[in-house]
Coordinates of C-alpha atoms in Angstrom, one line a residue:
Chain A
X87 CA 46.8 -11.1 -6.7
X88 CA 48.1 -11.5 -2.7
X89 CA 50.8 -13.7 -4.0
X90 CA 52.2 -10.3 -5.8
X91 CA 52.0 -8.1 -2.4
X92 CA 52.4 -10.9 0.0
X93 CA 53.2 -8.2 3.5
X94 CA 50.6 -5.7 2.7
X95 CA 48.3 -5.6 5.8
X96 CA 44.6 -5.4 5.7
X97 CA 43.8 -1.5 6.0
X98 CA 42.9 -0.7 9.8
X99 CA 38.9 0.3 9.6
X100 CA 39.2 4.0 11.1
X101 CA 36.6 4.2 13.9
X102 CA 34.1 6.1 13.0
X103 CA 33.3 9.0 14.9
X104 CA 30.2 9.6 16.4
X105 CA 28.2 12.2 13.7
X106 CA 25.5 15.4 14.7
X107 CA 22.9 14.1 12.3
X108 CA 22.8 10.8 13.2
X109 CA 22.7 11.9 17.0
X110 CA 20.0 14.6 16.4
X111 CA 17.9 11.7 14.6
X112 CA 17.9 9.0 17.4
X113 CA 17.7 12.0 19.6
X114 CA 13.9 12.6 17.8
X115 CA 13.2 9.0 18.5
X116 CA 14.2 8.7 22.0
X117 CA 12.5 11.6 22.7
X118 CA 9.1 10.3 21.0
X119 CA 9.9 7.0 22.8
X120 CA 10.1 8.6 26.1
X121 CA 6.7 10.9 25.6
X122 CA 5.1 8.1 24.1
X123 CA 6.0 6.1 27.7
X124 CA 4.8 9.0 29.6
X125 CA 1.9 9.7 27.7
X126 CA 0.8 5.9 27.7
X127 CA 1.6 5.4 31.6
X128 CA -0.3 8.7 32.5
X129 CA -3.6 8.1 30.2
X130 CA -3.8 4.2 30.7
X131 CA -6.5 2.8 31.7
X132 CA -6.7 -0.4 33.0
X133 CA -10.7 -0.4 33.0
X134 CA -10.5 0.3 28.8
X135 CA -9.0 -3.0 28.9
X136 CA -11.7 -5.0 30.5
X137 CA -14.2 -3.2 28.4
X138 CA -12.5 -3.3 25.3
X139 CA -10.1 -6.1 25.3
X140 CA -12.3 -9.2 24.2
X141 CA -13.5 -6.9 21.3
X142 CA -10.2 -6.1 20.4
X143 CA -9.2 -9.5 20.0
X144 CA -12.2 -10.5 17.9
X145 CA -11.3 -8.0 15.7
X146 CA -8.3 -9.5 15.3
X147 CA -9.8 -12.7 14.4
X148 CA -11.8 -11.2 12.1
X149 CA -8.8 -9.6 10.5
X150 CA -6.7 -12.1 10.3
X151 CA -9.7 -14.9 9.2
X152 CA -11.2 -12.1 6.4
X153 CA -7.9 -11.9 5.1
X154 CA -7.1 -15.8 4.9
X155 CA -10.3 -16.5 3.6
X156 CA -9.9 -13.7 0.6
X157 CA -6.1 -14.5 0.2
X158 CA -6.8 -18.2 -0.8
X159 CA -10.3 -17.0 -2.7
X160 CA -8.1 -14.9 -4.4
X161 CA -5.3 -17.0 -5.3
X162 CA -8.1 -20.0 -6.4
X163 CA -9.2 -17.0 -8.7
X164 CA -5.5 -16.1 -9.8
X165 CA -4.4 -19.0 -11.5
X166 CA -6.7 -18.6 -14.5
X167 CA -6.2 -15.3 -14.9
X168 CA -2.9 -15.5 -14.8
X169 CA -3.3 -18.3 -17.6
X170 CA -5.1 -16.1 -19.5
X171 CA -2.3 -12.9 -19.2
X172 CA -0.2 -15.9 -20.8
X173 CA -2.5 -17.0 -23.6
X174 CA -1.8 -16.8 -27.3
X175 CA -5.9 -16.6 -27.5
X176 CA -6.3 -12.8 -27.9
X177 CA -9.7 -12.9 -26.2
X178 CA -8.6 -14.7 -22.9
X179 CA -5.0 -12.3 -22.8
X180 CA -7.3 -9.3 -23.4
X181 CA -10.1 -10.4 -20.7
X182 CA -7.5 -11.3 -18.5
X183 CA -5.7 -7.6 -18.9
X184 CA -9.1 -5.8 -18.5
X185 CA -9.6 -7.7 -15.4
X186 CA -5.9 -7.2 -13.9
X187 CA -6.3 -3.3 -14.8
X188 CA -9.5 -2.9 -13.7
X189 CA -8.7 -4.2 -10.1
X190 CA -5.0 -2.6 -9.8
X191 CA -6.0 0.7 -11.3
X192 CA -9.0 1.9 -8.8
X193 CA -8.8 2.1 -5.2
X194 CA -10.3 -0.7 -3.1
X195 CA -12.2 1.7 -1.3
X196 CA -14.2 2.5 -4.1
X197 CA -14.8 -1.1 -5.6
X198 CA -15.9 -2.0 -1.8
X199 CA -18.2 0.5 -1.8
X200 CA -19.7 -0.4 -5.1
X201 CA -20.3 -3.7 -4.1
X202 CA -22.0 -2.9 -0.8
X203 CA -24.0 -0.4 -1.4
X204 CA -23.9 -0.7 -5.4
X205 CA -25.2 -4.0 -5.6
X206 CA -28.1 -3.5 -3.3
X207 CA -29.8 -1.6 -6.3
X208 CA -30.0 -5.1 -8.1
X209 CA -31.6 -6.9 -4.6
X210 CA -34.3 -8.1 -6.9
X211 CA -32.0 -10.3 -9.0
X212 CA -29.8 -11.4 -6.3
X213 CA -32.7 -12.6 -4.7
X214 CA -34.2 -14.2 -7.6
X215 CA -30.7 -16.4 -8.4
X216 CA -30.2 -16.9 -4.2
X217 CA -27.6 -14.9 -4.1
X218 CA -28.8 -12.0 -1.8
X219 CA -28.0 -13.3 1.5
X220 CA -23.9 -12.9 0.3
X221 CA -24.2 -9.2 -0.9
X222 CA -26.7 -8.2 1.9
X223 CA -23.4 -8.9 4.7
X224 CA -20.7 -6.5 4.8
X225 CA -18.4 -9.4 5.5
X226 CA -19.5 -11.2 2.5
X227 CA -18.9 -7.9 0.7
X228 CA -15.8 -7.3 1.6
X229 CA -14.7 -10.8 1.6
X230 CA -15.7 -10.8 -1.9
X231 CA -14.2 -6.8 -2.9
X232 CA -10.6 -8.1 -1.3
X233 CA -10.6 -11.6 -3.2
X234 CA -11.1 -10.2 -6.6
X235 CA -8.8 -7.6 -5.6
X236 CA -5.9 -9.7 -4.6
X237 CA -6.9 -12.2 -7.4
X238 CA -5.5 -9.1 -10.0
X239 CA -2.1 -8.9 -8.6
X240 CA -1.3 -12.3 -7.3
X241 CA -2.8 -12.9 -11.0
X242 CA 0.6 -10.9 -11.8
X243 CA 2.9 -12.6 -8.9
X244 CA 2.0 -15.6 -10.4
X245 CA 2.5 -14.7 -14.2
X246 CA 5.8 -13.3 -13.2
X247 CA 7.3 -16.3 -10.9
X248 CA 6.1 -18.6 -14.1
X249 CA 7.9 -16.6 -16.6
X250 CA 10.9 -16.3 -14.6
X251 CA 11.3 -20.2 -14.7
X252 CA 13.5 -20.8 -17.6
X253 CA 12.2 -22.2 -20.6
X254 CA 14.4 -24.9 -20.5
X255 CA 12.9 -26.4 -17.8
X256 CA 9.6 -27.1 -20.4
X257 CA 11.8 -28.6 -22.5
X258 CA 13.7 -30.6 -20.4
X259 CA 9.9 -32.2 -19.2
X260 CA 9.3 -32.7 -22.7
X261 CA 12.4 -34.6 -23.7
X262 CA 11.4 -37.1 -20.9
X263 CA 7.9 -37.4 -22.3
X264 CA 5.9 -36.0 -19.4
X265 CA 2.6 -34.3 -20.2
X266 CA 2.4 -30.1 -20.2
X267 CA -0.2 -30.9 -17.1
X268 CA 2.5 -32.6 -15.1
X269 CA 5.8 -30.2 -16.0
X270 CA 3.6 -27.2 -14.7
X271 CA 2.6 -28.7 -11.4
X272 CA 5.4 -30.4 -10.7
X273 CA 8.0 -28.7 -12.2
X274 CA 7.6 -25.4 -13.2
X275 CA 5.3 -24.2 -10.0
X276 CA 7.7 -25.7 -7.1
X277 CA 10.5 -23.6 -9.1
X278 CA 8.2 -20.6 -9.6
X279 CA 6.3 -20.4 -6.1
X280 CA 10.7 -19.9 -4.6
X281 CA 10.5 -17.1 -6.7
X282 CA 7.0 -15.5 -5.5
X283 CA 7.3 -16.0 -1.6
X284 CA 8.5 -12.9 -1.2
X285 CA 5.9 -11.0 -3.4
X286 CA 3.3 -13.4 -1.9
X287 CA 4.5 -12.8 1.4
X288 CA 4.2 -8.5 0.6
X289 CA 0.7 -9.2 -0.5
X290 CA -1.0 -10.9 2.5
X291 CA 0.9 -7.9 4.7
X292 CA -1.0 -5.1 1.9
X293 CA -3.7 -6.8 2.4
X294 CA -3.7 -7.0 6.1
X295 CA -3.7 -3.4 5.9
X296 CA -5.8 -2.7 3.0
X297 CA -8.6 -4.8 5.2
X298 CA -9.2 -2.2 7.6
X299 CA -11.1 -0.6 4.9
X300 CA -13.8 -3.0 5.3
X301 CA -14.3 -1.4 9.1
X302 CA -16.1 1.8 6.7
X303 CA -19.0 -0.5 5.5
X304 CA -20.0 -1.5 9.4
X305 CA -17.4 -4.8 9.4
X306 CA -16.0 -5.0 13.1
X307 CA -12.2 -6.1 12.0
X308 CA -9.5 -4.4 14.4
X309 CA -9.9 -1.3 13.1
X310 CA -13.6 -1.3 13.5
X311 CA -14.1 -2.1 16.6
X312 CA -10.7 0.8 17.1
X313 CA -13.2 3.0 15.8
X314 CA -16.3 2.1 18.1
X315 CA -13.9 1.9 20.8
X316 CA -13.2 5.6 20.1
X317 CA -16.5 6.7 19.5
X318 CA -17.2 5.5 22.7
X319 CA -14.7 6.9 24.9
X320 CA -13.1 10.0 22.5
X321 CA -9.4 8.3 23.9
X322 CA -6.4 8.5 21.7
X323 CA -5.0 5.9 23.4
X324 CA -7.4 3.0 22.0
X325 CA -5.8 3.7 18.1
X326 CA -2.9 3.9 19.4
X327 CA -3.3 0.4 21.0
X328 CA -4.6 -0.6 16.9
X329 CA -1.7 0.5 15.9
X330 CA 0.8 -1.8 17.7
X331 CA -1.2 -4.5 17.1
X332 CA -0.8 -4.1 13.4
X333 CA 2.6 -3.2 13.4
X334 CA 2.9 -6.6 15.9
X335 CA 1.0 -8.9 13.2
X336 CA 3.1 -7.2 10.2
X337 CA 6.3 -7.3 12.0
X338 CA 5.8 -10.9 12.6
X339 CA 4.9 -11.8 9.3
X340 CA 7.9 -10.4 8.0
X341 CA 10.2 -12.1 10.1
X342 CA 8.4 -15.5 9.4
X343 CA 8.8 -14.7 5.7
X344 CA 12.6 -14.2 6.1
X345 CA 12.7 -17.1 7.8
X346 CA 10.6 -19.0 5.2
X347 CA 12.7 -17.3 1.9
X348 CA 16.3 -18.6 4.0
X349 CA 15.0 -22.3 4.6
X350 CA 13.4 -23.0 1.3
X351 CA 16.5 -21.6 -1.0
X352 CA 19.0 -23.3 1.3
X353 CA 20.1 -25.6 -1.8
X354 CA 20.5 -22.5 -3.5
X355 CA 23.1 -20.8 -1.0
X356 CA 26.9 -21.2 -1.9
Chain B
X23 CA -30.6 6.1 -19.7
X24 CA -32.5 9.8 -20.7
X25 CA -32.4 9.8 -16.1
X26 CA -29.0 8.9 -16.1
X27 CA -28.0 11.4 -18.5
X28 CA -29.6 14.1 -16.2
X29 CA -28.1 12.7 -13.6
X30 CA -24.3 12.8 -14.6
X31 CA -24.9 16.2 -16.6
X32 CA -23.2 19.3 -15.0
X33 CA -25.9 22.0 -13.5
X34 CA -28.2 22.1 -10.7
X35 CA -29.8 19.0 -11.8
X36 CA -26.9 16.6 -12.4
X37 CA -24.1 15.3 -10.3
X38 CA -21.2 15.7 -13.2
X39 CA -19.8 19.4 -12.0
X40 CA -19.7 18.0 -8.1
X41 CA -17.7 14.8 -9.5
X42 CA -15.3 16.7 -11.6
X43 CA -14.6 19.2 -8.6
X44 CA -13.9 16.0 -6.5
X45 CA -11.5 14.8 -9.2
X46 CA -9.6 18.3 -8.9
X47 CA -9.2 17.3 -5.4
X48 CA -8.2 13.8 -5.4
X49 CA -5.6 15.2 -8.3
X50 CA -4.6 18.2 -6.0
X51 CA -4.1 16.0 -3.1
X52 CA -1.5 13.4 -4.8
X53 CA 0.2 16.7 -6.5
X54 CA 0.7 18.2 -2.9
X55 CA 1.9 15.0 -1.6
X56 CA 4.0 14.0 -4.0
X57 CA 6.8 16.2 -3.2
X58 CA 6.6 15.7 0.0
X59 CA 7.3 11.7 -0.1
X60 CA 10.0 12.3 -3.0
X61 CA 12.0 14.7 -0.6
X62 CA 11.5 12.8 2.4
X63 CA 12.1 8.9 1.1
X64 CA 15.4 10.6 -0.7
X65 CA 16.5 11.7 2.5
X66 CA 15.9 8.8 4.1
X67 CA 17.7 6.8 1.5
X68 CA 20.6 9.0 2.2
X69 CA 20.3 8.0 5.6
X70 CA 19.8 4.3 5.2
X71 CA 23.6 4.3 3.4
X72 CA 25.3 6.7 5.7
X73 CA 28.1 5.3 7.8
X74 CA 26.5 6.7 11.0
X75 CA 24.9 3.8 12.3
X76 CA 22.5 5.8 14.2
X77 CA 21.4 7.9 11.3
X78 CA 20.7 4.6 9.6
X79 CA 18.7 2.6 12.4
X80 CA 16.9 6.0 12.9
X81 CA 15.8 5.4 9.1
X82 CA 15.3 2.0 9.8
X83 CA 12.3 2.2 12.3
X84 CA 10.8 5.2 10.4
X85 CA 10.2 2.7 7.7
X86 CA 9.4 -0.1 9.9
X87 CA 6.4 1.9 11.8
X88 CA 5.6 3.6 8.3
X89 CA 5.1 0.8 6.0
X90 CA 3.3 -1.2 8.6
X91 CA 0.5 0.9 9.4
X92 CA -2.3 0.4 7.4
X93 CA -2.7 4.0 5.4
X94 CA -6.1 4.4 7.0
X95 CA -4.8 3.9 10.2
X96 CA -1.6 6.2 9.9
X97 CA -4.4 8.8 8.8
X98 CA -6.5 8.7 11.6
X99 CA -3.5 8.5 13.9
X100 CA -2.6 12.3 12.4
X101 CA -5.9 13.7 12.1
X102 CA -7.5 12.6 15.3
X103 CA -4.5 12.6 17.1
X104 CA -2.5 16.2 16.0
X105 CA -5.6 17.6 16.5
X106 CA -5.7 16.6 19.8
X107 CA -2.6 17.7 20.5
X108 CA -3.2 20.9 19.3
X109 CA -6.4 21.5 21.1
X110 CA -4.4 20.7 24.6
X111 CA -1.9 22.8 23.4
X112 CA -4.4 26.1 22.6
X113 CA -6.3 25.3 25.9
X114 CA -3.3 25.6 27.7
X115 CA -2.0 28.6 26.2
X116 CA -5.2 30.4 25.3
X117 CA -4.1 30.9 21.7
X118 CA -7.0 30.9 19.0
X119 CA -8.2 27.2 18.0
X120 CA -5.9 25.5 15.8
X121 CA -6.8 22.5 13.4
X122 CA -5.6 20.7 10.9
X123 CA -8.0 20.5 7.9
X124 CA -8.5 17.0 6.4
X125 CA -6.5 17.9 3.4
X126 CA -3.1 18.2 5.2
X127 CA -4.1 15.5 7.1
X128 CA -4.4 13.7 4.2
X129 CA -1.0 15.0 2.9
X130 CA 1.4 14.4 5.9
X131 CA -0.8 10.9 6.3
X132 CA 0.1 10.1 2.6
X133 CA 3.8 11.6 2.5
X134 CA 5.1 9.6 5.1
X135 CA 3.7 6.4 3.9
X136 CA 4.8 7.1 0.5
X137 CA 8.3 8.1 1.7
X138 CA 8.7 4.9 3.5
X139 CA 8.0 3.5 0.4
X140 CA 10.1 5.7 -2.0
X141 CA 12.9 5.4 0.3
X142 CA 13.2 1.3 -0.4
X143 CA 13.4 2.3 -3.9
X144 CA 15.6 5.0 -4.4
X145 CA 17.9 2.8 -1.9
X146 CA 17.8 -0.5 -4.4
X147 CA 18.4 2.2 -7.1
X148 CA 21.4 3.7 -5.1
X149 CA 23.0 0.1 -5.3
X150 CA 22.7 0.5 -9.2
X151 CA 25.2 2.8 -9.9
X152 CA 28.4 1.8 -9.9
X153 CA 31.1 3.5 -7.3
X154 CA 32.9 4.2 -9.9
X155 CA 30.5 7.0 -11.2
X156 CA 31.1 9.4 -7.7
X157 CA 35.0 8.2 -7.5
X158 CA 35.3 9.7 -11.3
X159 CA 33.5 12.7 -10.1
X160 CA 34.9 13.7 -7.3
X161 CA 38.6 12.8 -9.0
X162 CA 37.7 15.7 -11.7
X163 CA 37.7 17.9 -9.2
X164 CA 33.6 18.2 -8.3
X165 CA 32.2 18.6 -4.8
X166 CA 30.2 16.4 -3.1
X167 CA 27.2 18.3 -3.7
X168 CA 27.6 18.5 -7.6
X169 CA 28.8 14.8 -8.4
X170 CA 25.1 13.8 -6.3
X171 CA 23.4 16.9 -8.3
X172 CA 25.3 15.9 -12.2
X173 CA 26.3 12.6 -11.8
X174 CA 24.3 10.5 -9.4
X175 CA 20.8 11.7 -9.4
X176 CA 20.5 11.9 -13.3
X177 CA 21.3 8.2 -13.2
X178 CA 19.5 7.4 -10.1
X179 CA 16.3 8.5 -11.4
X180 CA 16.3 6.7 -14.8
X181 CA 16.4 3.6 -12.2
X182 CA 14.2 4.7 -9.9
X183 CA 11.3 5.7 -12.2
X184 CA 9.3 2.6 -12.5
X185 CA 9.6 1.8 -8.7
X186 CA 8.1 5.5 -8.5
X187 CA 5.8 4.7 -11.0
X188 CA 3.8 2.3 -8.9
X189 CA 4.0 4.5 -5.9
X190 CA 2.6 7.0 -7.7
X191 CA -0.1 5.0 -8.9
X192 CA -1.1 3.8 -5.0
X193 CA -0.7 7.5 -3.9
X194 CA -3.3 8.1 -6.7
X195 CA -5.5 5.4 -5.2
X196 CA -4.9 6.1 -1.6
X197 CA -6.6 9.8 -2.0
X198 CA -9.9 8.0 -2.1
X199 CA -8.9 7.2 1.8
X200 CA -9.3 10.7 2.8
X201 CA -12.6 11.2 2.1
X202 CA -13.4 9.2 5.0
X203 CA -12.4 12.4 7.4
X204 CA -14.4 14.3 5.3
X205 CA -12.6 15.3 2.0
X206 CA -14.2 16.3 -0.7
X207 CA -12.6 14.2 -3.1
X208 CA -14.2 11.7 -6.5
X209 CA -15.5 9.1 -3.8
X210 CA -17.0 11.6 -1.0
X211 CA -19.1 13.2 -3.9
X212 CA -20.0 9.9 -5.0
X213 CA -21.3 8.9 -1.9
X214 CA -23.3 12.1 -1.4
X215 CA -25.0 12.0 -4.6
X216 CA -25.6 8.2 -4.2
X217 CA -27.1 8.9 -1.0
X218 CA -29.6 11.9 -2.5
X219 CA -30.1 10.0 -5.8
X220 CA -30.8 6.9 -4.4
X221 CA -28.4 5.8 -7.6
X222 CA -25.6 4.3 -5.3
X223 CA -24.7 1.7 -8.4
X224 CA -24.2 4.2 -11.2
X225 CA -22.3 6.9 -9.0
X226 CA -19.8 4.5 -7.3
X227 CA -19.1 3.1 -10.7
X228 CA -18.4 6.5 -12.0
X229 CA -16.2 7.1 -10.0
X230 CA -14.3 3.6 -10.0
X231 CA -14.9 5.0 -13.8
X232 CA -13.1 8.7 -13.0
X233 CA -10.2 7.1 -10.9
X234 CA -9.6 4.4 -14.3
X235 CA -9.1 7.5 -16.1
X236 CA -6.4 9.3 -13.9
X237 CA -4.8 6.2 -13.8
X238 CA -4.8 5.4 -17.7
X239 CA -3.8 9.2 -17.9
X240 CA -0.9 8.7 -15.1
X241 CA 0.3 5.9 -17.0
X242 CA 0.5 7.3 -20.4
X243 CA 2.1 10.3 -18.6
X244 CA 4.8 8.2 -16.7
X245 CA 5.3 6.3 -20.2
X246 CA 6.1 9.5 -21.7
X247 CA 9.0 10.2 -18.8
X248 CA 10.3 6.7 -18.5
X249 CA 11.3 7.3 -22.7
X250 CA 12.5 10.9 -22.1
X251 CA 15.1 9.5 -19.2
X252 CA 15.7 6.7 -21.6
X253 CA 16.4 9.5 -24.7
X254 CA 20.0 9.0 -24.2
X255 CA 19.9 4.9 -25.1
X256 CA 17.5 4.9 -27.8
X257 CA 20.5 6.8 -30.0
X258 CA 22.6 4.2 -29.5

C-alpha cells in the first residue's frame, strides 16, 4: 500500500486541548486529595499508632495467612469438582453443579454464619466424631466457609482453563502413547494454569476482601481488629488507615500478577 | 418437623412473614442500586475512552480505590464516616440532625462498587463494536447523541449483558452485607429469630435457602433478556 502513495506524510497528531470535564474531574480528586492531607495531618495521632499498630499488623497476618490457608484448601478441593463439572457420569456432573451453584449463588456472609453459629446446634455429634474443637473456633469456621467457597469458582477457573486447552493437544499425547494421567499433568495443566493466572490471580484479591467478613463472627483479621480499634476510640481515622492497607495489599498483588501473566507468556509474544 | 413448621409459618408464632419482609428488602435494595451503578460505570466507561487524559486517569483511580476495597469496608467507610461528617457539619451550623439511614448507606456503598465493576465491562464491550458502526452513523447525518442512543448502545448492551449478569448476581449477594449496620434484610431477620428461637441452624439455612431462590429467579430472568437482545440472530 505505501509503495502506491510513497510522499504522503504521517498525519501531524493535533494537540489536544485541554477539556472542562476532564479538568473539573481531577479537580474533585485533588481537592479530596488535599482534604484528605489536611484531615489526616490534623486528626493524627501518633499515640493511636503505638496502641494500635502491633494489632494492626497481626491482623494482617491473619488476613493474609486465613486466606492462603483457604485458597490452597480450596484449590486441593477444586480439582475434583471441577473433574466432576467435566464427567460423562451424570451423578458426579450433577453433584458437582449443585455444589458449584450452591456456593456461587448465596452470599458468603450467610454460609459463614451457618456454619458458626449453625453448626453449634449439632455440638453433640461433632463431639462424638472429634470434630468439635474445628467448628467451636471462628477461625476454623471461617477458614472452612472461605475454602469451600473458593473451591466453587476456582472449581470453574479450573474447568474453564482445561477446556480452553485445545483438544488436540489429548491427541497429540495419545499418538505418542503416553497415559491420560501423564497428558493432563504434564501437558494439559502447564497449558491451562497460563490461561487461569489471571482469574486465579482475581480470586485470591476477592477473597482478600471477601475475608474481612470473617471480622463479624469475632475473628481478629485487619478489619477486625479496624473495628475494635474503632470501638475503642470512636476515630474515623483508624478505618481509614484499613483501608489503605487493603488497597496497599490488592494494589500489590495486581502489579505482581502483571508481572507474572508478562514473564510466563513471553514465548507467546510476537 | 410439626416445631419447624410453626416456626417458619407466617403469624405471631412463626418467623416466615419477618423472612419474606427481609426478602422485600434485600430485593428493594439491589433494585435501588442497580441504576445507580449502571449510570455511573457507563459514565465512567465514557470516561475511561475519552481523549482527555485527565478525564481518563480521574476514571482510573476511581476504579482502582473502588474495586479494591473490600465491600464491607467501602460500607463502613460511608456509613460511619458521612455520618460523621454530617454530624460536624449540623453541630456547626445548628441545623436539625442529619443521618444517613443504613439503606442509602447500603445503596451509595453498593453503587460505587458495582460501578467500578460495570464500568470494566461496558469498556471491554465498547472495544466490541466496530468503528465502523458510529463512522456510518454519523456519515448519515445523526448527531453524536443519537448514533450512541440507536446505534451504539443497542449493540453495546447485547455484549455487555452477561458481564452484567454476574454483577448483578454479586450485587444480589452483597445486600446480605448491609445488615451488618443494621438492615433489615433475609439475613438480619435470620439472625434475630435464630437468636429468639434458639434454631440458629434451620433459620440461617433458610435464608442461604431464600437467597438460592432470588438467584435461581435472577437467572432465569436474565436468561429471558439475554434471548430477547439476541431475538434479532435467532431469525437468521
Amino acid at each position: 500500500m505505501s509503495g502506491n502513495h510513497p510522499f504522503i506524510a504521517a498525519p501531524i497528531a493535533p494537540r489536544q486541548p485541554l477539556k472542562i470535564a476532564g479538568l473539573i474531574a481531577i479537580g474533585v480528586w485533588i481537592a479530596a486529595a488535599i482534604a484528605f492531607a489536611v484531615y489526616f495531618t490534623h486528626v493524627f495521632d501518633a499515640t493511636l499508632i503505638e496502641r494500635f499498630g502491633w494489632s494492626y499488623l497481626s491482623g494482617l497476618w491473619v488476613t493474609v495467612s486465613l486466606v492462603t490457608v483457604s485458597f490452597l484448601c480450596g484449590a486441593i478441593v477444586s480439582l475434583p469438582v471441577a473433574l466432576g463439572r467435566m464427567a460423562t457420569n451424570k451423578l458426579a456432573r450433577g453433584l458437582a453443579f449443585a455444589f458449584v451453584y450452591f456456593f456461587r449463588g448465596t452470599p458468603l456472609i450467610a454460609q459463614i454464619f451457618l456454619v458458626y453459629y449453625g453448626f453449634g446446634e449439632f455440638r453433640g455429634f461433632f463431639e462424638s466424631i472429634g470434630l468439635w474443637w474445628f467448628f467451636r473456633e471462628a477461625w476454623y469456621c471461617g477458614l472452612f466457609s472461605l475454602a469451600l467457597n473458593t473451591a466453587a469458582y476456582q472449581a470453574e477457573i479450573l474447568r474453564g482453563a482445561i477446556e480452553s486447552v485445545p483438544k488436540g493437544q489429548w491427541e497429540g499425547g495419545r499418538s505418542l502413547g503416553l497415559s491420560r494421567t501423564v497428558i493432563f499433568f504434564k501437558i494439559v495443566i502447564p497449558q491451562a494454569m497460563v490461561v487461569a493466572l489471571r482469574p486465579y490471580a482475581n480470586e485470591i484479591i476477592l477473597m482478600i476482601k471477601a475475608s474481612a467478613i470473617v471480622a463479624i463472627i469475632t475473628v481478629y483479621d485487619l478489619f477486625g481488629e479496624t473495628r475494635q480499634a474503632y470501638s475503642r476510640t470512636y476515630d474515623f481515622q483508624t478505618y481509614v488507615w484499613a483501608a489503605l492497607l487493603y488497597l496497599a495489599l490488592v494494589e500489590a498483588l495486581r502489579h505482581l500478577t502483571n508481572f507474572a501473566e508478562r514473564r510466563l507468556t513471553r514465548h507467546l509474544r510476537r | 418437623m410439626n416445631d419447624y413448621f410453626t416456626l417458619l409459618g407466617f403469624g405471631p408464632t412463626g418467623w416466615g412473614d419477618d423472612l419474606a419482609r427481609g426478602a422485600v428488602v434485600t430485593v428493594s435494595l439491589s433494585l435501588a442500586t442497580l441504576p445507580i451503578g449502571l449510570c455511573l460505570g457507563f459514565l465512567l466507561s465514557l470516561a475511561k475512552q475519552s481523549e482527555d487524559m485527565l478525564l481518563k486517569l480521574s476514571a482510573d483511580i476511581f476504579t482502582t480505590i473502588f474495586r479494591g476495597l473490600p465491600e464491607l469496608l467501602t460500607l463502613f467507610l460511608v456509613y460511619f464516616g458521612v455520618n460523621a461528617a454530617l454530624r460536624s457539619f449540623s453541630e456547626a451550623t445548628g441545623l436539625p440532625d442529619l443521618a444517613l439511614s443504613s439503606f442509602v448507606s447500603g445503596m451509595t456503598a453498593l453503587g460505587v462498587v458495582f460501578s467500578a465493576f460495570a464500568s470494566e465491562v461496558f469498556l471491554s464491550a465498547f472495544r466490541g463494536i466496530p468503528h465502523g458502526q458510529s463512522e456510518a452513523g454519523l456519515a448519515l447525518g445523526l448527531g453524536r447523541a443519537k448514533v450512541m442512543l440507536l446505534v451504539i448502545l443497542p449493540q453495546l448492551i447485547k455484549i455487555a449483558l452477561p458481564g452484567l449478569a454476574n454483577l448483578w448476581m454479586s450485587l444480589l449477594k452483597d445486600t446480605a452485607l448491609v445488615s451488618v449496620i443494621g438492615l433489615a434484610d433475609i439475613l438480619r431477620q435470620a439472625s434475630i429469630a435464630a437468636r429468639v428461637s434458639r434454631e440458629p441452624f434451620l433459620f440461617f439455612g433458610s435464608a442461604i435457602v431464600l437467597y438460592l431462590v432470588l438467584t435461581i429467579l435472577s437467572s432465569i430472568a436474565l436468561g429471558g433478556i439475554d434471548r430477547w437482545t439476541k431475538r434479532g440472530e435467532a431469525a437468521q
